[in-house]
């Protein structure tokens, strides 16, 4: 599996996402569809974007009892997405059930990756709200290793954690990293950021890039620049 740039299509309507994707004529980026668009437009939006030739990362972050997640994953596998995810905090039993549900009758399945701790959770909240008295780093690495044990393909993590995740879980365990900005870009609400070239250097497998592409004056040029820095 090669490195790739995933464009976060954080739009709230079909009209907006289609206007954006219409700009891409000679290239069909791997796109991420999140809760906002999926809850607004339903599964049909996934089928339509897939029909246009895009690979899809469906970012719904499932977290429920194993049986419910297994059944939900089975529905998602029939949507023919290429990658989807869940919360590692749902436990190894939940992650194993997810893999079972996601696997199609012919043995194929979309890539399944885990969210470890959300980057919006601070070490203070980890202790106070979740009663986890480990450091954030230990918690993230432990969750990543649970995901690996459960048979998942990788984790979503900060580009700054990608190297450590690879050291602990192996080179082939995928790291999907948001928080990417061009050197001259405004960071927006992201705090810890890396350029596509830096993410490549530290070994990210996929970068997830939203506003540097979706809000660019020329989104196609911005996407191609990401590919040139990260993939080529
Ligand atoms: O616009 P921007 O490049 O910041 O978008 C990054 C995308 O990655 C968004 O869809 C955001 O929800 C997602 N994401 C993130 N940080 C995480 C997990 C997901 O920014 N830790």
Short mmCIF file of C-alpha atoms and ligand atoms in Angstrom, two decimals:
data_model
loop_
_atom_site.label_atom_id
_atom_site.label_comp_id
_atom_site.label_asym_id
_atom_site.label_seq_id
_atom_site.Cartn_x
_atom_site.Cartn_y
_atom_site.Cartn_z
CA UNK A 1 0.00 0.00 0.00
CA UNK A 2 1.50 3.31 -1.05
CA UNK A 3 1.38 6.67 0.63
CA UNK A 4 -1.62 8.82 -0.28
CA UNK A 5 -3.23 12.18 0.40
CA UNK A 6 -6.80 12.00 1.75
CA UNK A 7 -8.89 15.15 1.28
CA UNK A 8 -11.21 15.83 4.26
CA UNK A 9 -14.50 16.83 2.62
CA UNK A 10 -15.93 18.64 5.64
CA UNK A 11 -19.01 20.02 3.88
CA UNK A 12 -22.56 19.94 5.18
CA UNK A 13 -24.44 19.34 1.95
CA UNK A 14 -24.29 17.32 -1.23
CA UNK A 15 -24.37 20.52 -3.29
CA UNK A 16 -21.24 21.88 -1.60
CA UNK A 17 -19.24 18.67 -1.83
CA UNK A 18 -20.17 18.11 -5.48
CA UNK A 19 -19.23 21.68 -6.40
CA UNK A 20 -15.87 21.01 -4.77
CA UNK A 21 -15.32 17.61 -6.43
CA UNK A 22 -16.37 18.96 -9.85
CA UNK A 23 -13.12 20.94 -9.87
CA UNK A 24 -11.16 17.69 -10.06
CA UNK A 25 -11.19 16.50 -13.65
CA UNK A 26 -7.94 14.69 -14.38
CA UNK A 27 -7.32 13.43 -10.80
CA UNK A 28 -9.69 11.67 -8.39
CA UNK A 29 -8.44 12.20 -4.83
CA UNK A 30 -9.01 9.76 -1.97
CA UNK A 31 -11.67 11.59 0.08
CA UNK A 32 -12.74 11.51 3.71
CA UNK A 33 -16.45 11.71 4.46
CA UNK A 34 -17.16 12.55 8.09
CA UNK A 35 -20.18 12.62 10.35
CA UNK A 36 -21.37 16.04 9.20
CA UNK A 37 -21.84 15.10 5.56
CA UNK A 38 -22.92 11.51 6.24
CA UNK A 39 -25.60 12.53 8.74
CA UNK A 40 -26.80 15.30 6.42
CA UNK A 41 -27.02 13.25 3.24
CA UNK A 42 -27.04 9.59 4.29
CA UNK A 43 -25.37 6.59 2.62
CA UNK A 44 -26.35 7.74 -0.88
CA UNK A 45 -23.63 10.40 -0.78
CA UNK A 46 -21.04 7.63 -0.31
CA UNK A 47 -22.39 5.71 -3.32
CA UNK A 48 -22.40 8.82 -5.49
CA UNK A 49 -18.86 9.87 -4.67
CA UNK A 50 -17.67 6.29 -5.11
CA UNK A 51 -19.36 6.18 -8.53
CA UNK A 52 -17.31 9.23 -9.55
CA UNK A 53 -14.17 7.16 -9.05
CA UNK A 54 -12.93 8.34 -5.65
CA UNK A 55 -11.61 6.09 -2.89
CA UNK A 56 -13.46 6.80 0.36
CA UNK A 57 -12.43 6.94 4.01
CA UNK A 58 -15.71 6.93 5.96
CA UNK A 59 -14.84 8.62 9.25
CA UNK A 60 -17.71 7.71 11.58
CA UNK A 61 -15.65 6.60 14.63
CA UNK A 62 -17.88 3.76 15.81
CA UNK A 63 -18.03 2.97 19.54
CA UNK A 64 -20.72 0.69 20.99
CA UNK A 65 -21.15 -2.87 22.27
CA UNK A 66 -19.35 -5.44 20.08
CA UNK A 67 -22.51 -6.90 18.54
CA UNK A 68 -23.86 -3.51 17.48
CA UNK A 69 -20.52 -2.44 16.00
CA UNK A 70 -20.21 -5.76 14.16
CA UNK A 71 -23.62 -5.28 12.52
CA UNK A 72 -22.96 -1.64 11.67
CA UNK A 73 -19.59 -2.54 10.12
CA UNK A 74 -21.28 -5.18 8.01
CA UNK A 75 -23.56 -2.48 6.56
CA UNK A 76 -20.56 -0.20 5.91
CA UNK A 77 -18.68 -2.96 4.07
CA UNK A 78 -21.61 -3.21 1.66
CA UNK A 79 -21.24 0.52 0.97
CA UNK A 80 -17.91 -0.38 -0.61
CA UNK A 81 -15.82 2.18 1.25
CA UNK A 82 -12.03 1.77 1.19
CA UNK A 83 -11.30 2.74 4.80
CA UNK A 84 -13.33 3.28 7.95
CA UNK A 85 -12.68 3.67 11.68
CA UNK A 86 -13.70 3.17 15.31
CA UNK A 87 -12.61 4.15 18.81
CA UNK A 88 -9.97 1.84 20.28
CA UNK A 89 -11.43 2.60 23.73
CA UNK A 90 -14.33 0.30 22.77
CA UNK A 91 -11.98 -2.58 23.78
CA UNK A 92 -10.28 -5.44 21.95
CA UNK A 93 -13.56 -7.41 21.93
CA UNK A 94 -15.29 -4.55 20.10
CA UNK A 95 -12.45 -4.19 17.59
CA UNK A 96 -12.41 -7.93 16.85
CA UNK A 97 -16.18 -7.89 16.33
CA UNK A 98 -15.75 -4.92 13.99
CA UNK A 99 -13.28 -6.82 11.82
CA UNK A 100 -15.67 -9.75 11.67
CA UNK A 101 -18.57 -7.55 10.62
CA UNK A 102 -16.51 -5.65 8.08
CA UNK A 103 -15.21 -8.75 6.29
CA UNK A 104 -17.24 -9.48 3.17
CA UNK A 105 -18.30 -13.01 2.17
CA UNK A 106 -15.41 -13.13 -0.35
CA UNK A 107 -12.89 -12.39 2.44
CA UNK A 108 -12.10 -8.81 1.38
CA UNK A 109 -12.75 -5.80 3.62
CA UNK A 110 -12.11 -2.06 3.80
CA UNK A 111 -9.09 -0.94 5.82
CA UNK A 112 -10.03 -0.47 9.47
CA UNK A 113 -8.17 2.02 11.61
CA UNK A 114 -8.57 3.10 15.22
CA UNK A 115 -8.80 6.45 16.90
CA UNK A 116 -6.65 6.21 20.04
CA UNK A 117 -7.26 9.28 22.22
CA UNK A 118 -8.81 12.24 20.43
CA UNK A 119 -6.33 15.08 20.04
CA UNK A 120 -8.91 17.34 21.71
CA UNK A 121 -8.44 15.40 24.98
CA UNK A 122 -5.68 16.83 27.17
CA UNK A 123 -3.66 14.84 29.69
CA UNK A 124 -5.53 16.75 32.41
CA UNK A 125 -8.92 15.60 31.05
CA UNK A 126 -7.53 12.08 30.72
CA UNK A 127 -6.92 12.09 34.47
CA UNK A 128 -9.90 14.13 35.68
CA UNK A 129 -12.69 13.04 33.34
CA UNK A 130 -11.59 9.56 32.30
CA UNK A 131 -9.67 8.58 35.47
CA UNK A 132 -6.73 7.42 33.33
CA UNK A 133 -3.58 7.99 35.34
CA UNK A 134 -1.15 7.16 32.55
CA UNK A 135 0.59 9.70 30.36
CA UNK A 136 -1.08 10.54 27.06
CA UNK A 137 1.82 8.91 25.23
CA UNK A 138 1.50 5.61 27.12
CA UNK A 139 -2.26 5.62 26.61
CA UNK A 140 -2.00 6.28 22.87
CA UNK A 141 0.68 3.59 22.42
CA UNK A 142 -1.30 1.06 24.46
CA UNK A 143 -4.46 1.69 22.42
CA UNK A 144 -2.45 1.42 19.20
CA UNK A 145 -1.07 -1.91 20.30
CA UNK A 146 -4.59 -3.13 21.24
CA UNK A 147 -5.71 -2.16 17.72
CA UNK A 148 -2.83 -4.17 16.27
CA UNK A 149 -3.64 -7.21 18.47
CA UNK A 150 -7.28 -6.99 17.32
CA UNK A 151 -6.22 -7.27 13.69
CA UNK A 152 -6.79 -3.64 12.68
CA UNK A 153 -4.68 -2.05 9.96
CA UNK A 154 -3.56 1.10 11.76
CA UNK A 155 -4.43 4.21 13.74
CA UNK A 156 -5.28 7.85 13.26
CA UNK A 157 -2.57 9.81 15.03
CA UNK A 158 -0.68 13.05 15.07
CA UNK A 159 2.20 13.05 12.55
CA UNK A 160 4.40 13.57 15.60
CA UNK A 161 3.35 10.15 16.94
CA UNK A 162 3.66 8.25 13.65
CA UNK A 163 7.26 7.22 14.14
CA UNK A 164 6.64 5.86 17.66
CA UNK A 165 3.55 3.96 16.48
CA UNK A 166 5.61 2.34 13.70
CA UNK A 167 8.36 1.44 16.18
CA UNK A 168 5.86 -0.22 18.51
CA UNK A 169 3.41 -1.81 16.07
CA UNK A 170 5.57 -2.41 13.00
CA UNK A 171 6.34 -0.63 9.76
CA UNK A 172 3.26 -2.03 8.01
CA UNK A 173 0.83 -0.77 10.67
CA UNK A 174 -0.72 2.28 9.02
CA UNK A 175 -0.52 5.79 10.42
CA UNK A 176 -3.19 8.16 9.13
CA UNK A 177 -2.28 11.68 10.17
CA UNK A 178 -4.31 14.92 10.16
CA UNK A 179 -2.87 18.25 11.26
CA UNK A 180 -1.07 19.00 7.99
CA UNK A 181 -0.36 22.53 6.80
CA UNK A 182 1.77 24.09 4.07
CA UNK A 183 4.74 25.95 5.49
CA UNK A 184 3.23 29.39 4.82
CA UNK A 185 -0.37 28.49 5.89
CA UNK A 186 -2.36 29.73 8.84
CA UNK A 187 -2.59 26.85 11.34
CA UNK A 188 -6.31 27.49 12.01
CA UNK A 189 -7.42 25.57 15.10
CA UNK A 190 -4.74 22.88 14.72
CA UNK A 191 -1.98 23.24 17.28
CA UNK A 192 0.65 20.69 16.38
CA UNK A 193 1.11 20.70 12.62
CA UNK A 194 3.52 19.37 9.99
CA UNK A 195 4.03 20.08 6.31
CA UNK A 196 3.34 17.24 3.82
CA UNK A 197 7.10 16.90 3.23
CA UNK A 198 7.77 16.56 6.98
CA UNK A 199 4.96 13.99 7.32
CA UNK A 200 6.62 12.00 4.54
CA UNK A 201 10.00 12.19 6.25
CA UNK A 202 8.68 10.86 9.56
CA UNK A 203 6.86 8.01 7.80
CA UNK A 204 3.12 8.81 7.78
CA UNK A 205 1.28 6.46 5.44
CA UNK A 206 -1.69 8.74 4.74
CA UNK A 207 -2.11 12.44 5.43
CA UNK A 208 -5.62 13.83 5.94
CA UNK A 209 -5.79 17.38 4.62
CA UNK A 210 -8.88 19.57 4.86
CA UNK A 211 -8.81 23.35 4.77
CA UNK A 212 -5.39 23.78 3.11
CA UNK A 213 -7.09 22.20 0.07
CA UNK A 214 -10.85 22.89 0.49
CA UNK A 215 -10.35 26.57 1.34
CA UNK A 216 -7.54 27.19 -1.18
CA UNK A 217 -8.07 29.59 -4.03
CA UNK A 218 -7.15 26.75 -6.38
CA UNK A 219 -8.00 23.46 -4.60
CA UNK A 220 -6.72 21.27 -7.43
CA UNK A 221 -3.33 23.00 -7.39
CA UNK A 222 -3.20 22.71 -3.58
CA UNK A 223 -4.03 18.99 -3.79
CA UNK A 224 -1.36 18.42 -6.45
CA UNK A 225 1.16 20.27 -4.32
CA UNK A 226 0.35 17.96 -1.38
CA UNK A 227 0.82 14.93 -3.61
CA UNK A 228 4.09 16.29 -4.97
CA UNK A 229 5.44 16.93 -1.44
CA UNK A 230 4.08 13.79 0.22
CA UNK A 231 3.82 11.03 -2.37
CA UNK A 232 6.14 11.63 -5.34
O1 LIG B 1 -9.04 21.29 7.85
P1 LIG B 1 -8.06 20.36 8.49
O2 LIG B 1 -6.87 20.01 7.61
O3 LIG B 1 -7.65 20.79 9.88
O4 LIG B 1 -8.91 19.00 8.63
C1 LIG B 1 -8.40 17.86 9.26
C2 LIG B 1 -9.42 16.77 9.27
O5 LIG B 1 -8.94 15.71 10.09
C3 LIG B 1 -10.79 17.14 9.83
O6 LIG B 1 -11.78 16.38 9.14
C4 LIG B 1 -10.69 16.73 11.28
O7 LIG B 1 -11.94 16.40 11.83
C5 LIG B 1 -9.82 15.49 11.18
N1 LIG B 1 -9.09 15.15 12.40
C6 LIG B 1 -8.20 16.02 13.02
N2 LIG B 1 -7.54 15.64 14.16
C7 LIG B 1 -7.76 14.42 14.68
C8 LIG B 1 -8.63 13.53 14.06
C9 LIG B 1 -9.29 13.94 12.91
O8 LIG B 1 -7.99 17.13 12.55
N3 LIG B 1 -7.08 14.06 15.74
#
